[in-house]
Tab-separated table of C-alpha atoms in Angstrom:
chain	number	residue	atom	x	y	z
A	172	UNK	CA	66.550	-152.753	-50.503
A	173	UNK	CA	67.951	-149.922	-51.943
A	174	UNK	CA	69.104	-149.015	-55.426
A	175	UNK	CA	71.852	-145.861	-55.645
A	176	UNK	CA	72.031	-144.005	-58.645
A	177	UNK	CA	75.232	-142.168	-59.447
A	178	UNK	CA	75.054	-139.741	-62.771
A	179	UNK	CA	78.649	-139.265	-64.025
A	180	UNK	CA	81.113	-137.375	-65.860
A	181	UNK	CA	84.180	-136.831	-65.673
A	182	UNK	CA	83.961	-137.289	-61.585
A	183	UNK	CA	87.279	-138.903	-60.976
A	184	UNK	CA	88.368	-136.825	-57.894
A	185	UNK	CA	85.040	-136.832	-56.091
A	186	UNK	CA	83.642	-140.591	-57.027
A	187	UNK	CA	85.607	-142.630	-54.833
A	188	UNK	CA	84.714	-140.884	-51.471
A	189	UNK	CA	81.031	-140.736	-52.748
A	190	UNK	CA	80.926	-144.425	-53.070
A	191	UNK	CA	83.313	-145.171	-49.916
A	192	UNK	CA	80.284	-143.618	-48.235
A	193	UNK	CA	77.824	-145.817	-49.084
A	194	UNK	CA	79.892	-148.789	-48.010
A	195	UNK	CA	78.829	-149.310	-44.313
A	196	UNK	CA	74.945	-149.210	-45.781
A	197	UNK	CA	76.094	-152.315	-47.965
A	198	UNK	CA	77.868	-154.034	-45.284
A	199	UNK	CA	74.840	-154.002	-43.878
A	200	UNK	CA	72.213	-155.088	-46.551
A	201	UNK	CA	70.886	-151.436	-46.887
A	202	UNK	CA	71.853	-150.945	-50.232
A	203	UNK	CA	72.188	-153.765	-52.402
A	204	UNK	CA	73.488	-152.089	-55.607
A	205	UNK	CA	75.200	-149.155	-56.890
A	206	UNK	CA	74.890	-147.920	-60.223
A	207	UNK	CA	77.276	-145.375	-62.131
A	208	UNK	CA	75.484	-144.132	-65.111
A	209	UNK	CA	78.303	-142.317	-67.378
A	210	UNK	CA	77.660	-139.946	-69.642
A	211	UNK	CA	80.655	-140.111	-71.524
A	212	UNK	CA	83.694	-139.707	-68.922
A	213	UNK	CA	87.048	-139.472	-71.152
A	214	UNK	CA	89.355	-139.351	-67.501
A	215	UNK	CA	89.178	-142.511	-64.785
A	216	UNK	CA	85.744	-142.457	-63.782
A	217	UNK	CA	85.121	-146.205	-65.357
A	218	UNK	CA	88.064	-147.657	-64.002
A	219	UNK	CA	86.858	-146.116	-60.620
A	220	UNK	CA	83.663	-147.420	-60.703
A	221	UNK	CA	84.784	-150.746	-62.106
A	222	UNK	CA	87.325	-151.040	-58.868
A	223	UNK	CA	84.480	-150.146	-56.345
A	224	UNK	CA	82.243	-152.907	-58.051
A	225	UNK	CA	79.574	-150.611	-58.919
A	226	UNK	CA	77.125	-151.667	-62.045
A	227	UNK	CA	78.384	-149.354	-64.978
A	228	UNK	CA	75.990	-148.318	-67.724
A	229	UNK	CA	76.354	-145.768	-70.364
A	230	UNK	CA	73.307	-143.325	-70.935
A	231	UNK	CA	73.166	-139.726	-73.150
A	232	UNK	CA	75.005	-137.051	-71.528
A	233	UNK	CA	72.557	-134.744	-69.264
A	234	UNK	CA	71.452	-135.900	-65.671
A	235	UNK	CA	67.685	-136.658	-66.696
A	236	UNK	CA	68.653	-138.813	-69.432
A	237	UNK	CA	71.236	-140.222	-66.738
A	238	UNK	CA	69.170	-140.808	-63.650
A	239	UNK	CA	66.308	-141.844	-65.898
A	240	UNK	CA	68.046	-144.737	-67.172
A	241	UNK	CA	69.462	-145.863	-63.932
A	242	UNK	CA	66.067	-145.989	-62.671
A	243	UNK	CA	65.081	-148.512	-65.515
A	244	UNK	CA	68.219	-150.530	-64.877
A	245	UNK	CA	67.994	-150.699	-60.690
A	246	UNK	CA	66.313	-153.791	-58.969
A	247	UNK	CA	65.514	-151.967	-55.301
A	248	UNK	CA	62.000	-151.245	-54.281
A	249	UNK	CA	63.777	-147.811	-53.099
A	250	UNK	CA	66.116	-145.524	-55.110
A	251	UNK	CA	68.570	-143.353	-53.674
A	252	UNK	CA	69.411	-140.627	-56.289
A	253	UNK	CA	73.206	-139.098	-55.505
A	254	UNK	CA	75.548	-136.528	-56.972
A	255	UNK	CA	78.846	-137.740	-57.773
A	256	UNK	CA	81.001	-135.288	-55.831
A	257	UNK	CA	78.325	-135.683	-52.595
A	258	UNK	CA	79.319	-137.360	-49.535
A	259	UNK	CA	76.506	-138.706	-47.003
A	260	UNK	CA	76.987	-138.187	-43.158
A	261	UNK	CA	78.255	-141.488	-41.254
A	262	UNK	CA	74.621	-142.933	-40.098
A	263	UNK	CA	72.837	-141.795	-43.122
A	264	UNK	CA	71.099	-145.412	-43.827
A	265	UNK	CA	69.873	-145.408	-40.310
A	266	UNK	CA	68.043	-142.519	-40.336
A	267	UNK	CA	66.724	-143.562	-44.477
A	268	UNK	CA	65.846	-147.439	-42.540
A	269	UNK	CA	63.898	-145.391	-40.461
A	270	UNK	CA	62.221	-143.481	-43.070
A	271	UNK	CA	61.651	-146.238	-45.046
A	272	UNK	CA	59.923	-148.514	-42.294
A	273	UNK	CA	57.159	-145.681	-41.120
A	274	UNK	CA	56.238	-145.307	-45.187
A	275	UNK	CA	56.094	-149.284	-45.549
A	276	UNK	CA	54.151	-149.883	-42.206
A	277	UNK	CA	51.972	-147.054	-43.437
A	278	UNK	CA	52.211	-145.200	-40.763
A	279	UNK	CA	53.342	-142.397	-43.029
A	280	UNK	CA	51.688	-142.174	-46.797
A	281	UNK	CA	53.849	-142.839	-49.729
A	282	UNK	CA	57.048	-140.162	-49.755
A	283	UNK	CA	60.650	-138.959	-50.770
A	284	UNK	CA	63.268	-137.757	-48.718
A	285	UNK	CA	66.085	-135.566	-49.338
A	286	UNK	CA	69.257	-135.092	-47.022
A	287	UNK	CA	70.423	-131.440	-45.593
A	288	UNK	CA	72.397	-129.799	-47.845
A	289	UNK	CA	76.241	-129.066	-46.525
A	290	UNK	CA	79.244	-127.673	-48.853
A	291	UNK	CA	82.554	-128.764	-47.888
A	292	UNK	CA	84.300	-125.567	-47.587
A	293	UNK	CA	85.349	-123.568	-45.046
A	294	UNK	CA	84.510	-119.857	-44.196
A	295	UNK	CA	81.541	-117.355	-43.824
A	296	UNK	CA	79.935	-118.048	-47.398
A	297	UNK	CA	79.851	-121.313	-47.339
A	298	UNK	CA	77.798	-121.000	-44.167
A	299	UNK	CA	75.220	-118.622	-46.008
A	300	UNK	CA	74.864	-120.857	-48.546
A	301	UNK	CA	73.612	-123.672	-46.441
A	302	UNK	CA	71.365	-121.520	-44.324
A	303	UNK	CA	69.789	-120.163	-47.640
A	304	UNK	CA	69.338	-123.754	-49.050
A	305	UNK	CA	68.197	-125.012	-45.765
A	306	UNK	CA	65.480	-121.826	-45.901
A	307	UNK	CA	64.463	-122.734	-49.467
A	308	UNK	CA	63.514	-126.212	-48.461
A	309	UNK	CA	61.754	-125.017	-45.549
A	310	UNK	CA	59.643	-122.486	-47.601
A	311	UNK	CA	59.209	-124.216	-51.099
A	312	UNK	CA	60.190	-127.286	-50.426
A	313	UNK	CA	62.415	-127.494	-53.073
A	314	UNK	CA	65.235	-129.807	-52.497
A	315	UNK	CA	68.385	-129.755	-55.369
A	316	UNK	CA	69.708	-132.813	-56.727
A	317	UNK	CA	73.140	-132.170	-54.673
A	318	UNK	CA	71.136	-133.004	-51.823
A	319	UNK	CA	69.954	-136.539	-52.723
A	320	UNK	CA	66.385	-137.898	-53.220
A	321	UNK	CA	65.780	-141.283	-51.566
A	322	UNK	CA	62.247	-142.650	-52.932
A	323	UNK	CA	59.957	-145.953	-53.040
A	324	UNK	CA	59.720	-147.033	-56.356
A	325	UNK	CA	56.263	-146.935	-56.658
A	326	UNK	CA	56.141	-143.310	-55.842
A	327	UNK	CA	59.041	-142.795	-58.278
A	328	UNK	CA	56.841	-144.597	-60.923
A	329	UNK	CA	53.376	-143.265	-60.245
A	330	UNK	CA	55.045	-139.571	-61.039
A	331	UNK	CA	56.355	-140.389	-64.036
A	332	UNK	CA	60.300	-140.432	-63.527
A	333	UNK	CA	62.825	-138.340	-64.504
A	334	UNK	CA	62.128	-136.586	-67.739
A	335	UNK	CA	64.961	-136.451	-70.250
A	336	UNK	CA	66.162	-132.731	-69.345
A	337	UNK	CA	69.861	-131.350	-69.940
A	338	UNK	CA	69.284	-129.258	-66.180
A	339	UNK	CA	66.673	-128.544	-64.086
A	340	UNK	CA	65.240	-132.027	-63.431
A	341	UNK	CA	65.384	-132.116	-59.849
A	342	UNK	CA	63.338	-128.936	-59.937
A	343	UNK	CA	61.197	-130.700	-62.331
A	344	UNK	CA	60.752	-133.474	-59.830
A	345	UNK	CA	60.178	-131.716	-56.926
A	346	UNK	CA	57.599	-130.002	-58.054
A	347	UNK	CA	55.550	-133.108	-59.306
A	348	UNK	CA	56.425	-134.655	-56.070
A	349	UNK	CA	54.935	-132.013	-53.705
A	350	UNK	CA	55.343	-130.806	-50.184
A	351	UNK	CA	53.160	-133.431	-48.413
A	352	UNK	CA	55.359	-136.106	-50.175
A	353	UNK	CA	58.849	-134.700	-48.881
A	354	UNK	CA	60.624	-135.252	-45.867
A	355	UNK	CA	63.817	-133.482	-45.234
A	356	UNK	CA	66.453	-135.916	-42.964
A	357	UNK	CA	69.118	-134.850	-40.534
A	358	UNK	CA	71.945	-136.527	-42.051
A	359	UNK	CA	73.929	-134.371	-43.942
A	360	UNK	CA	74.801	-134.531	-47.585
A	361	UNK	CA	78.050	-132.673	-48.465
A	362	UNK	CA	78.495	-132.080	-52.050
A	363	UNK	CA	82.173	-130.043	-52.916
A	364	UNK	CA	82.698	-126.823	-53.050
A	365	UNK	CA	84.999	-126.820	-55.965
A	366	UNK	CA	82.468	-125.155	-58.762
A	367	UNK	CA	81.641	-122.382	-56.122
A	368	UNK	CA	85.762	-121.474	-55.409
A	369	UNK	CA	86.387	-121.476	-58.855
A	370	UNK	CA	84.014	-119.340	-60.006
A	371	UNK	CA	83.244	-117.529	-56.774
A	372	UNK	CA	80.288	-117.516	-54.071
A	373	UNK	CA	78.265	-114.397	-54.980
A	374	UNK	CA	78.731	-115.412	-59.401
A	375	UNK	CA	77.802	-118.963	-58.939
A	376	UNK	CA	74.659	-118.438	-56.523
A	377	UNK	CA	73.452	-115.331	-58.805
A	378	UNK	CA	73.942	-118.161	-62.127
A	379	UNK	CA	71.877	-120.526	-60.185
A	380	UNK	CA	69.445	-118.441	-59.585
A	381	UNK	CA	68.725	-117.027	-63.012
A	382	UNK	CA	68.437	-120.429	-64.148
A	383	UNK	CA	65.799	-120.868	-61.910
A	384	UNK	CA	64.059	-117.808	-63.232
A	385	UNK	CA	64.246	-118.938	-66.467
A	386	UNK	CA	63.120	-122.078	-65.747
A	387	UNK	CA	60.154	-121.083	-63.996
A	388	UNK	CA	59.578	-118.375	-67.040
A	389	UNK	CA	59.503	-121.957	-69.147
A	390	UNK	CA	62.812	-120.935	-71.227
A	391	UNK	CA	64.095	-124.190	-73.050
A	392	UNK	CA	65.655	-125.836	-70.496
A	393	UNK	CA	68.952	-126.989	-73.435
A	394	UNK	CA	68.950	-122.650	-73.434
A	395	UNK	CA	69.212	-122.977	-69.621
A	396	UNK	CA	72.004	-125.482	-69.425
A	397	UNK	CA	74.141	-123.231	-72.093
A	398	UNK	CA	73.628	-120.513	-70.150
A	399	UNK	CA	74.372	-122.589	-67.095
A	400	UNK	CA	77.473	-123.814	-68.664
């Protein structure tokens, strides 16, 4: 039914427990493939992939490129786009089942779904951060990649994709895909909070945010992603 799609690179210490949660949804015929699409890893990411018996395929660094080729290569009518160092809450595929039977029925029109966005960190900024995200969803309906995308293929197909972008394509995306065509679950995705304690809460949300100035200013998105680092 569903199709996961797992950009990588160099995601050895986060790709196991990102996979280990998507194993009750196979169990149970939710998902019926995962696949890792590697940009190049030169640590253990393969050999972790390999061991979970995820589909491994090798794509041009940069996370449109990435997601855009697992999206030619899955076989679901759905397609779950996920973060390697993102973790979905325990009951996640009920909740996306129950997505994905109103928009089948038709009793709601074609649309994506993202999860809630949750760091796994602990303190006061951390905290901040989620509250901010969860307000930018609410007012602009702008979902990151870190929080997932779950989508019928159709939909996925009818916008166009992916486009080949070094950063910025979930932006890109979720701005094709609308307001009316987003739902926002309950389930938590918690992506790690390792890039925000190494280079600290206030310097990493200020980076992000220029980017997304620039982006919107139509900079070259290969400028953004340098300056993005």
């Amino acid at each position: 039914m569903i199709s996961v799609v797992i950009p990588t690179l160099n995601a050895e210490k986060t790709l196991a427990h990102t996979l280990a949660a998507l194993v009750p949804a196979v169990v149970d015929s939710v998902v019926q493939e995962a696949i890792i699409v590697d940009g190049g890893s030169t640590d253990d990411t393969i050999a972790i992939a390999d061991a979970a018996g995820t589909k491994v395929i090798m794509a041009k660094r940069g996370r449109g490129n990435q997601l855009q080729a697992g999206a030619a290569t899955a076989r679901g009518d759905w397609l779950l786009f996920l973060h390697a160092d993102t973790v979905l809450d325990p009951g996640w595929a009920e909740e996306a089942q129950s997505f994905m039977e109103r928009v089948v029925s038709g009793r709601r029109a074609p649309a994506a779904a993202a999860f809630r966005f949750s760091l796994d960190d602990d303190g006061l900024m951390p905290r901040v951060l989620e509250w901010l995200v969860g307000l930018r969803c609410l007012v602009f309906a702008l979902p990151y990649g870190d929080q997932g995308l779950l989508i019928p293929r159709r939909l996925y197909n009818e916008l166009g994709g992916f486009r080949p972008m070094p950063l910025m394509e979930d932006v890109d995306f979720a701005r094709r895909l609308g307001r009316r065509r987003l739902a926002l679950l309950k389930s938590r995705a918690t992506t790690s909070g390792e890039r925000y304690r190494h280079d600290g809460y206030i310097a990493r949300c200020l980076r992000n945010f220029c980017c997304m100035i620039l982006y919107f200013f139509r900079f070259p998105t290969r400028m953004i992603a340098r300056f993005y680092g």
